[in-house]
Tab-separated table of C-alpha atoms and ligand atoms in Angstrom:
chain	number	residue	atom	x	y	z
A	98	MET	CA	0.000	0.000	0.000
A	99	THR	CA	1.294	3.454	-0.867
A	100	THR	CA	1.262	6.207	1.699
A	101	ALA	CA	-0.813	9.175	0.609
A	102	SER	CA	1.610	12.070	0.178
A	103	ARG	CA	-0.101	14.584	-2.102
A	104	VAL	CA	-1.379	17.903	-0.809
A	105	LEU	CA	-3.605	20.270	-2.765
A	106	VAL	CA	-2.997	23.861	-1.683
A	107	LEU	CA	-5.837	26.316	-2.264
A	108	ASN	CA	-5.638	30.093	-1.986
A	109	SER	CA	-9.196	31.290	-2.520
A	110	GLY	CA	-9.798	34.970	-3.214
A	111	SER	CA	-13.100	36.725	-3.801
A	112	SER	CA	-13.008	36.101	-7.573
A	113	SER	CA	-10.014	33.804	-7.949
A	114	VAL	CA	-8.550	30.501	-6.827
A	115	LYS	CA	-4.817	29.833	-6.967
A	116	TYR	CA	-3.770	26.238	-6.481
A	117	GLN	CA	-0.849	23.872	-6.442
A	118	LEU	CA	-0.683	20.122	-6.136
A	119	LEU	CA	2.438	18.935	-4.336
A	120	ASP	CA	3.815	15.504	-3.571
A	121	MET	CA	5.403	15.815	-0.149
A	122	ALA	CA	7.474	12.654	-0.654
A	123	GLY	CA	9.848	14.901	-2.682
A	124	PRO	CA	8.628	17.479	-2.149
A	125	THR	CA	7.715	17.781	-5.826
A	126	ARG	CA	5.382	20.327	-7.363
A	127	LEU	CA	3.051	18.290	-9.594
A	128	ALA	CA	0.909	21.114	-10.951
A	129	ALA	CA	0.096	24.772	-10.459
A	130	GLY	CA	-2.558	27.088	-11.767
A	131	LEU	CA	-5.228	29.629	-11.173
A	132	VAL	CA	-8.816	30.422	-11.987
A	133	GLU	CA	-9.615	34.110	-12.208
A	134	ARG	CA	-12.632	36.327	-12.818
A	135	ILE	CA	-14.947	33.753	-11.205
A	136	GLY	CA	-18.546	34.889	-11.566
A	137	GLU	CA	-17.575	37.780	-13.841
A	138	GLY	CA	-18.793	36.431	-17.193
A	139	THR	CA	-15.603	35.371	-18.934
A	140	SER	CA	-13.429	33.480	-16.506
A	141	ARG	CA	-9.937	32.179	-17.211
A	142	LEU	CA	-8.259	28.997	-16.060
A	143	VAL	CA	-4.518	28.513	-16.440
A	144	HIS	CA	-3.114	25.115	-15.567
A	145	GLU	CA	0.392	23.761	-15.810
A	146	PRO	CA	1.481	20.185	-15.095
A	147	LEU	CA	5.010	20.403	-13.695
A	148	ALA	CA	5.930	16.834	-12.747
A	149	GLY	CA	4.327	13.386	-12.672
A	150	PRO	CA	2.505	11.596	-15.506
A	151	ALA	CA	1.728	14.760	-17.531
A	152	ALA	CA	5.031	16.566	-16.970
A	153	GLY	CA	6.225	18.609	-19.917
A	154	GLY	CA	2.717	18.746	-21.376
A	155	GLY	CA	2.849	22.525	-21.246
A	156	ARG	CA	0.570	25.222	-19.974
A	157	ARG	CA	-3.125	24.968	-20.766
A	158	GLU	CA	-5.406	27.936	-20.777
A	159	ARG	CA	-9.108	28.137	-21.287
A	160	THR	CA	-11.699	30.828	-20.999
A	161	GLY	CA	-15.422	30.539	-20.446
A	162	ALA	CA	-18.033	31.170	-17.819
A	163	ILE	CA	-17.187	29.848	-14.341
A	164	GLY	CA	-20.057	30.950	-12.146
A	165	ASP	CA	-18.810	30.280	-8.637
A	166	HIS	CA	-16.056	28.714	-6.554
A	167	ARG	CA	-17.657	25.282	-6.748
A	168	GLU	CA	-17.489	25.311	-10.564
A	169	ALA	CA	-13.940	26.649	-10.324
A	170	LEU	CA	-12.781	23.779	-8.148
A	171	GLU	CA	-14.574	21.272	-10.370
A	172	ALA	CA	-12.729	22.742	-13.366
A	173	VAL	CA	-9.429	22.440	-11.497
A	174	ALA	CA	-10.281	18.843	-10.577
A	175	ALA	CA	-10.944	18.084	-14.266
A	176	GLU	CA	-7.540	19.493	-15.264
A	177	LEU	CA	-5.793	17.454	-12.591
A	178	ALA	CA	-7.722	14.334	-13.653
A	179	ALA	CA	-6.591	14.887	-17.259
A	180	ASP	CA	-2.992	14.879	-15.950
A	181	GLY	CA	-3.527	11.542	-14.192
A	182	THR	CA	-3.324	13.225	-10.785
A	183	GLY	CA	-7.042	13.510	-10.063
A	184	LEU	CA	-8.384	14.534	-6.680
A	185	ASP	CA	-10.226	11.222	-6.361
A	186	SER	CA	-6.856	9.514	-5.981
A	187	PRO	CA	-6.111	7.705	-2.697
A	188	GLU	CA	-2.748	9.527	-2.889
A	189	LEU	CA	-4.378	12.788	-1.785
A	190	ALA	CA	-3.422	13.197	1.885
A	191	ALA	CA	-4.829	16.656	2.593
A	192	VAL	CA	-6.120	19.904	1.212
A	193	GLY	CA	-4.286	22.908	2.678
A	194	HIS	CA	-6.223	26.164	2.715
A	195	ARG	CA	-4.684	29.581	3.071
A	196	VAL	CA	-6.855	31.432	5.590
A	197	VAL	CA	-6.021	35.079	6.083
A	198	HIS	CA	-7.293	35.782	9.599
A	199	GLY	CA	-7.082	33.340	12.487
A	200	GLY	CA	-7.807	35.872	15.247
A	201	THR	CA	-6.361	34.936	18.635
A	202	ARG	CA	-7.884	31.440	18.501
A	203	PHE	CA	-5.829	29.925	15.666
A	204	THR	CA	-2.096	30.067	16.212
A	205	GLU	CA	-1.313	26.729	14.561
A	206	PRO	CA	-2.391	24.930	11.391
A	207	THR	CA	-5.733	23.332	12.212
A	208	VAL	CA	-7.750	20.426	10.814
A	209	ILE	CA	-11.107	21.866	9.811
A	210	ASP	CA	-14.316	20.485	11.277
A	211	ASP	CA	-17.720	22.156	11.541
A	212	GLU	CA	-16.742	24.019	14.692
A	213	VAL	CA	-13.472	25.311	13.223
A	214	LEU	CA	-15.261	26.419	10.072
A	215	ALA	CA	-17.843	28.284	12.162
A	216	GLU	CA	-15.017	29.984	14.049
A	217	ILE	CA	-13.275	31.047	10.813
A	218	ARG	CA	-16.619	32.429	9.667
A	219	SER	CA	-16.986	34.333	12.923
A	220	LEU	CA	-13.686	36.091	12.157
A	221	ILE	CA	-15.121	37.647	8.974
A	222	PRO	CA	-15.607	41.067	10.632
A	223	LEU	CA	-11.823	41.165	11.207
A	224	ALA	CA	-11.054	40.274	7.568
A	225	PRO	CA	-14.129	41.143	5.516
A	226	LEU	CA	-12.180	41.152	2.235
A	227	HIS	CA	-10.501	37.775	2.705
A	228	ASN	CA	-12.094	35.320	5.121
A	229	PRO	CA	-15.414	34.975	3.219
A	230	ALA	CA	-13.619	33.621	0.131
A	231	ASN	CA	-11.462	31.375	2.309
A	232	VAL	CA	-14.635	29.935	3.868
A	233	THR	CA	-16.150	29.317	0.432
A	234	GLY	CA	-12.981	27.542	-0.707
A	235	ILE	CA	-13.116	25.274	2.324
A	236	GLU	CA	-16.802	24.482	1.790
A	237	VAL	CA	-16.395	23.462	-1.836
A	238	ALA	CA	-13.246	21.404	-1.208
A	239	ARG	CA	-14.946	19.596	1.664
A	240	ALA	CA	-17.910	18.804	-0.566
A	241	LEU	CA	-15.572	17.420	-3.236
A	242	ARG	CA	-13.487	15.181	-0.931
A	243	ALA	CA	-15.269	14.868	2.417
A	244	ASP	CA	-12.977	11.998	3.429
A	245	VAL	CA	-9.717	13.955	3.047
A	246	PRO	CA	-8.568	16.196	5.919
A	247	GLN	CA	-8.907	19.891	5.152
A	248	VAL	CA	-6.286	21.955	6.956
A	249	ALA	CA	-6.416	25.702	7.545
A	250	VAL	CA	-3.064	27.504	7.572
A	251	PHE	CA	-3.437	31.045	8.875
A	252	ASP	CA	-1.600	34.153	7.667
A	253	THR	CA	-1.700	35.510	11.201
A	254	ALA	CA	-0.386	32.387	12.994
A	255	PHE	CA	3.375	33.017	12.795
A	256	HIS	CA	2.906	36.386	14.503
A	257	ALA	CA	0.999	34.996	17.482
A	258	THR	CA	4.301	34.833	19.392
A	259	MET	CA	4.605	38.634	19.400
A	260	PRO	CA	4.883	39.837	22.997
A	261	GLU	CA	1.843	41.657	24.380
A	262	HIS	CA	3.691	44.973	24.421
A	263	ALA	CA	4.179	44.681	20.653
A	264	ALA	CA	0.732	43.273	19.886
A	265	ARG	CA	-1.273	45.791	21.918
A	266	TYR	CA	-2.358	49.185	20.653
A	267	ALA	CA	-2.112	51.846	23.343
A	268	ILE	CA	-5.860	52.396	23.540
A	269	ASP	CA	-8.421	51.791	26.279
A	270	ALA	CA	-7.901	48.143	27.224
A	271	ALA	CA	-11.566	47.288	27.747
A	272	THR	CA	-12.489	48.702	24.335
A	273	ALA	CA	-9.631	46.815	22.693
A	274	ASP	CA	-10.715	43.541	24.314
A	275	ARG	CA	-14.368	44.049	23.512
A	276	TYR	CA	-13.700	44.465	19.781
A	277	ALA	CA	-10.674	42.123	19.518
A	278	ILE	CA	-8.520	45.111	18.528
A	279	ARG	CA	-4.843	44.208	18.562
A	280	ARG	CA	-1.983	43.744	16.128
A	281	TYR	CA	-2.269	40.365	14.415
A	282	GLY	CA	0.117	40.672	11.459
A	283	PHE	CA	-0.202	38.954	8.058
A	284	HIS	CA	1.972	37.215	5.411
A	285	GLY	CA	2.957	34.947	8.327
A	286	THR	CA	3.398	31.860	6.160
A	287	SER	CA	5.916	33.750	4.039
A	288	HIS	CA	7.766	35.253	7.022
A	289	ALA	CA	7.998	31.771	8.596
A	290	TYR	CA	9.301	30.141	5.423
A	291	VAL	CA	11.741	32.917	4.531
A	292	SER	CA	13.212	33.360	8.017
A	293	ARG	CA	13.884	29.628	8.233
A	294	ALA	CA	15.323	29.479	4.697
A	295	ALA	CA	17.596	32.430	5.557
A	296	ALA	CA	19.092	30.544	8.515
A	297	LYS	CA	19.707	27.590	6.198
A	298	LEU	CA	21.353	29.882	3.656
A	299	LEU	CA	23.678	31.188	6.368
A	300	GLY	CA	24.397	27.611	7.445
A	301	ARG	CA	23.285	28.283	11.016
A	302	PRO	CA	20.604	26.786	13.271
A	303	VAL	CA	17.340	28.722	13.180
A	304	ALA	CA	17.470	29.119	16.969
A	305	ASP	CA	20.753	31.091	16.741
A	306	VAL	CA	19.766	33.582	14.065
A	307	ASN	CA	18.039	36.963	14.284
A	308	VAL	CA	16.461	38.070	11.022
A	309	ILE	CA	14.569	41.040	9.621
A	310	VAL	CA	12.341	39.872	6.752
A	311	LEU	CA	10.986	42.363	4.216
A	312	HIS	CA	8.125	40.767	2.255
A	313	LEU	CA	7.617	43.257	-0.571
A	314	GLY	CA	4.841	42.199	-2.935
A	315	ASN	CA	1.711	44.139	-3.811
A	316	GLY	CA	1.002	44.016	-0.123
A	317	ALA	CA	4.164	44.464	1.923
A	318	SER	CA	5.205	43.731	5.476
A	319	ALA	CA	8.303	43.527	7.637
A	320	SER	CA	8.956	41.179	10.520
A	321	ALA	CA	11.586	40.797	13.223
A	322	VAL	CA	12.322	37.142	13.962
A	323	ARG	CA	14.481	36.137	16.914
A	324	GLY	CA	15.700	32.537	16.826
A	325	GLY	CA	12.782	31.463	14.628
A	326	VAL	CA	10.206	33.270	16.776
A	327	CYS	CA	8.396	36.330	15.461
A	328	VAL	CA	8.693	39.245	17.902
A	329	GLU	CA	7.361	42.120	15.791
A	330	THR	CA	5.666	42.722	12.450
A	331	SER	CA	4.476	45.781	10.575
A	332	MET	CA	0.881	44.865	9.724
A	333	GLY	CA	-1.702	45.184	12.472
A	334	LEU	CA	-5.411	44.594	13.015
A	335	THR	CA	-5.637	44.506	9.213
A	336	PRO	CA	-3.045	44.489	6.411
A	337	LEU	CA	-3.273	48.294	6.188
A	338	GLU	CA	-0.665	49.171	8.810
A	339	GLY	CA	3.055	49.528	8.220
A	340	LEU	CA	4.971	49.864	4.970
A	341	VAL	CA	4.069	51.865	1.886
A	342	MET	CA	2.484	49.239	-0.405
A	343	GLY	CA	1.216	49.025	-3.976
A	344	THR	CA	-2.164	50.543	-3.140
A	345	ARG	CA	-2.172	50.796	0.688
A	346	SER	CA	-0.943	53.770	2.669
A	347	GLY	CA	0.630	51.863	5.529
A	348	ASP	CA	1.212	53.943	8.679
A	349	LEU	CA	-0.547	57.247	9.054
A	350	ASP	CA	-1.880	59.426	11.819
A	351	PRO	CA	-5.324	57.950	12.688
A	352	ALA	CA	-6.580	61.528	12.766
A	353	VAL	CA	-6.325	61.546	8.951
A	354	VAL	CA	-9.459	59.394	9.071
A	355	PHE	CA	-11.352	61.864	11.288
A	356	HIS	CA	-10.217	64.741	9.104
A	357	LEU	CA	-11.404	63.059	5.907
A	358	ALA	CA	-14.758	62.336	7.538
A	359	ARG	CA	-15.295	65.729	9.196
A	360	VAL	CA	-13.740	68.058	6.662
A	361	GLY	CA	-13.892	65.961	3.487
A	362	GLY	CA	-17.327	64.464	4.185
A	363	LEU	CA	-16.159	60.979	3.158
A	364	SER	CA	-17.983	57.904	4.453
A	365	VAL	CA	-16.210	55.130	6.349
A	366	ASP	CA	-16.382	52.897	3.266
A	367	GLU	CA	-14.949	55.640	1.064
A	368	ILE	CA	-12.048	56.175	3.452
A	369	ASP	CA	-11.496	52.404	3.670
A	370	SER	CA	-11.308	52.209	-0.105
A	371	LEU	CA	-9.071	55.304	-0.356
A	372	LEU	CA	-6.511	53.939	2.101
A	373	ASN	CA	-6.568	50.302	0.930
A	374	LYS	CA	-7.033	50.643	-2.814
A	375	LYS	CA	-6.005	54.115	-3.933
A	376	SER	CA	-3.022	54.931	-1.754
A	377	GLY	CA	0.571	53.704	-1.467
A	378	LEU	CA	2.606	53.883	-4.694
A	379	LEU	CA	-0.626	54.222	-6.687
A	380	GLY	CA	-1.771	57.177	-4.631
A	381	LEU	CA	1.587	58.908	-4.779
A	382	CYS	CA	2.277	58.528	-8.506
A	383	GLY	CA	-0.601	56.757	-10.273
A	384	ASP	CA	1.156	53.377	-10.657
A	385	ASN	CA	1.184	50.513	-8.162
A	386	ASP	CA	3.566	48.253	-10.079
A	387	MET	CA	7.144	48.825	-8.940
A	388	ARG	CA	8.461	48.064	-12.448
A	389	GLU	CA	6.488	50.992	-13.799
A	390	VAL	CA	7.511	53.250	-10.905
A	391	LEU	CA	11.185	52.427	-11.562
A	392	ARG	CA	10.859	53.007	-15.296
A	393	ARG	CA	9.175	56.368	-14.849
A	394	ALA	CA	11.571	57.434	-12.082
A	395	GLY	CA	14.454	56.504	-14.407
A	396	ASP	CA	12.930	58.815	-17.039
A	397	GLY	CA	12.950	61.643	-14.518
A	398	ASP	CA	9.255	61.608	-13.588
A	399	GLU	CA	9.005	63.568	-10.325
A	400	SER	CA	5.957	61.867	-8.801
A	401	ALA	CA	7.423	58.406	-9.497
A	402	ARG	CA	10.683	59.500	-7.857
A	403	LEU	CA	8.779	60.719	-4.830
A	404	ALA	CA	6.817	57.455	-4.628
A	405	PHE	CA	10.046	55.438	-4.758
A	406	ALA	CA	11.692	57.663	-2.150
A	407	ALA	CA	8.697	57.412	0.207
A	408	TYR	CA	8.600	53.614	-0.230
A	409	VAL	CA	12.308	53.305	0.595
A	410	HIS	CA	12.191	55.834	3.445
A	411	ARG	CA	9.485	53.829	5.228
A	412	LEU	CA	11.504	50.638	4.779
A	413	LYS	CA	14.603	52.266	6.279
A	414	LYS	CA	12.589	53.391	9.308
A	415	TYR	CA	11.405	49.820	9.862
A	416	VAL	CA	14.873	48.345	9.400
A	417	GLY	CA	16.189	50.783	12.022
A	418	ALA	CA	13.310	50.080	14.399
A	419	TYR	CA	13.615	46.312	14.065
A	420	THR	CA	17.376	46.506	14.573
A	421	ALA	CA	16.574	48.152	17.901
A	422	VAL	CA	13.888	45.552	18.711
A	423	LEU	CA	16.231	42.628	17.999
A	424	GLY	CA	19.379	44.146	19.500
A	425	ARG	CA	21.499	42.041	17.177
A	426	VAL	CA	20.668	41.385	13.523
A	427	ASP	CA	22.301	38.550	11.577
A	428	ALA	CA	20.454	38.971	8.301
A	429	LEU	CA	18.233	41.390	6.420
A	430	VAL	CA	16.210	39.336	3.961
A	431	PHE	CA	14.252	40.530	0.926
A	432	THR	CA	11.413	38.491	-0.564
A	433	ALA	CA	8.261	38.584	-2.791
A	434	GLY	CA	7.844	40.324	-6.169
A	435	VAL	CA	9.649	43.581	-5.384
A	436	GLY	CA	12.084	42.157	-2.823
A	437	GLU	CA	13.206	39.324	-5.114
A	438	ASN	CA	13.421	41.315	-8.338
A	439	ALA	CA	14.090	44.998	-7.694
A	440	HIS	CA	17.825	45.362	-6.991
A	441	GLN	CA	17.276	49.144	-6.933
A	442	VAL	CA	15.015	48.819	-3.889
A	443	ARG	CA	17.500	46.582	-2.053
A	444	GLN	CA	20.340	48.986	-2.829
A	445	ALA	CA	18.358	52.056	-1.767
A	446	VAL	CA	17.194	50.488	1.512
A	447	VAL	CA	20.743	49.804	2.724
A	448	ASP	CA	22.250	53.039	1.339
A	449	GLY	CA	23.571	55.051	4.282
A	450	LEU	CA	23.030	52.207	6.757
A	451	ALA	CA	26.701	51.132	6.954
A	452	GLY	CA	26.530	52.187	10.603
A	453	LEU	CA	24.105	49.286	11.146
A	454	GLY	CA	26.479	46.921	9.333
A	455	LEU	CA	24.318	46.937	6.208
A	456	ALA	CA	25.615	47.062	2.637
A	457	VAL	CA	25.154	45.235	-0.655
A	458	ASP	CA	27.779	44.155	-3.154
A	459	PRO	CA	26.543	45.818	-6.371
A	460	GLN	CA	27.529	42.882	-8.569
A	461	ALA	CA	25.957	40.232	-6.337
A	462	ASN	CA	22.884	42.435	-5.895
A	463	ALA	CA	22.416	42.737	-9.682
A	464	VAL	CA	22.237	38.954	-10.199
A	465	ARG	CA	18.747	37.657	-11.026
A	466	SER	CA	18.122	34.149	-9.823
A	467	PRO	CA	15.322	32.007	-8.407
A	468	GLU	CA	17.760	30.714	-5.761
A	469	PRO	CA	18.272	32.062	-2.232
A	470	ARG	CA	21.459	34.146	-2.226
A	471	VAL	CA	23.581	36.500	-0.141
A	472	VAL	CA	24.096	39.909	-1.763
A	473	SER	CA	26.179	41.641	0.929
A	474	PRO	CA	29.969	41.948	0.612
A	475	ALA	CA	32.118	39.127	2.029
A	476	GLY	CA	32.681	39.546	5.761
A	477	ALA	CA	29.764	41.947	6.264
A	478	ARG	CA	28.542	42.150	9.883
A	479	VAL	CA	24.934	41.665	8.749
A	480	ALA	CA	24.168	39.420	5.783
A	481	VAL	CA	21.807	40.938	3.233
A	482	ALA	CA	20.008	38.146	1.394
A	483	VAL	CA	17.354	37.486	-1.229
A	484	VAL	CA	15.190	34.463	-0.456
A	485	PRO	CA	12.331	33.711	-2.880
A	486	THR	CA	9.227	32.989	-0.868
A	487	ASP	CA	7.161	29.834	-1.348
A	488	GLU	CA	3.921	30.130	0.572
A	489	GLU	CA	2.341	27.135	-1.188
A	490	LEU	CA	5.172	24.803	-0.186
A	491	GLU	CA	5.002	26.093	3.383
A	492	ILE	CA	1.207	25.571	3.538
A	493	ALA	CA	1.620	22.059	2.100
A	494	ARG	CA	4.375	21.265	4.604
A	495	GLN	CA	2.342	22.465	7.551
A	496	ALA	CA	-0.803	20.657	6.400
A	497	TYR	CA	1.074	17.442	5.695
A	498	ALA	CA	2.914	17.537	9.020
A	499	LEU	CA	-0.449	17.693	10.739
A	500	VAL	CA	-2.113	14.776	8.927
A	501	ALA	CA	0.881	12.477	8.446
A	502	ARG	CA	1.532	12.000	12.165
B	876	ADP	P1	1.342	39.582	-4.437
B	876	ADP	O1	1.344	40.446	-3.227
B	876	ADP	O2	0.246	39.873	-5.386
B	876	ADP	O3	1.596	38.111	-4.162
B	876	ADP	P2	3.989	39.545	-5.661
B	876	ADP	O4	4.827	39.065	-4.544
B	876	ADP	O5	3.812	38.678	-6.846
B	876	ADP	O6	2.594	40.107	-5.189
B	876	ADP	O7	4.608	40.938	-6.140
B	876	ADP	C1	3.982	41.684	-7.144
B	876	ADP	C2	4.747	42.962	-7.374
B	876	ADP	O8	6.131	42.661	-7.601
B	876	ADP	C3	4.310	43.683	-8.635
B	876	ADP	O9	3.279	44.580	-8.376
B	876	ADP	C4	5.548	44.424	-9.044
B	876	ADP	O10	5.493	45.716	-8.518
B	876	ADP	C5	6.684	43.701	-8.378
B	876	ADP	N1	7.647	43.158	-9.331
B	876	ADP	C6	7.581	42.002	-10.023
B	876	ADP	N2	8.663	41.875	-10.834
B	876	ADP	C7	9.412	42.984	-10.646
B	876	ADP	C8	10.648	43.457	-11.200
B	876	ADP	N3	11.305	42.769	-12.107
B	876	ADP	N4	11.105	44.640	-10.744
B	876	ADP	C9	10.424	45.355	-9.835
B	876	ADP	N5	9.275	44.971	-9.292
B	876	ADP	C10	8.767	43.797	-9.695
């Protein structure tokens, strides 16, 4: 009898599902893909078999109406079946679900039963943009393979170790408790994976290494990790706090909100949308894609230059703050779309921070590679590294570890 070792990882958004099928015996990525524009008329499914019976078969793409998440998952199941890696296989050990908000209840990956699902649903007010789609994804996957364990892996979980003095906002304690207002942090799966991979890259035990991780994608967050334990992160109650992001403002004086309401006459929903969807790089210069910001800044565009400078300035402030929080930093690690690809951002963040032991070697920093790598000069006091993130692998690992006991 073979031991089931495949894990399907699902990342369900409001109108999209990203997925990967992994065989944890390798681990080997068997297939990856996404369904987008679900329920929006013309949906698109992109599927690529990467290993296993259909390896090398190439990317398949099809468009057509996919009305809801159930149809989307059925379409994914059909693609996987065509590859000979169908979800009805006894090889499927678990389905791992990315769940954005775990509140204070979920600090570990958790096998989903009715009670857990109800609890995830009850957290919707804390993550109204994300948890509803996560719940839907869980419901449809459970309906498809009721016999296979469904595991929730929470974006907030890695940050649950933050000390109270870092997790608390300095507001009235009773009010905070009543409304579950505290700093939760997000991108935890990425921060966990990258901080561990950085220790491996340095050839040192995780427990001995202090790391600052900068996860710079569309959303962006920083974390301070001491010996594998997260002690501080930049996102808070929601993913709005902290760094300048693609479309989010990050930190601002909360009184900006009162001012916009009282003086500008904006509603709460309008302010929410302004700060989450029309701010950050987009708000400052009209583009949220760092590639475009860099191109325009290179052409001398003033607003793009300002956006880049504001983005980098905020990062420097966090690097300085987290150096103080950790006391000793062994590595500053860049990850996600911007962190992995934009050497200009890495260079600009460490510029002028030689006093903190931070520098990059321009040649090493210019190298583009999918591999984890050190980009600081030989003998630097603090290693500066680029570690590509792999949230799907981390979710699969955590889910598999839970069910394969
Ligand atoms: P998400 O948060 O959506 O997972 P990613 O981690 O994929 O985001 O990062 C997406 C962002 O990465 C894009 O918006 C873009 O700004 C940036 N990016 C991707 N490639 C490059 C590149 N070569 N140079 C600069 N920025 C890049």
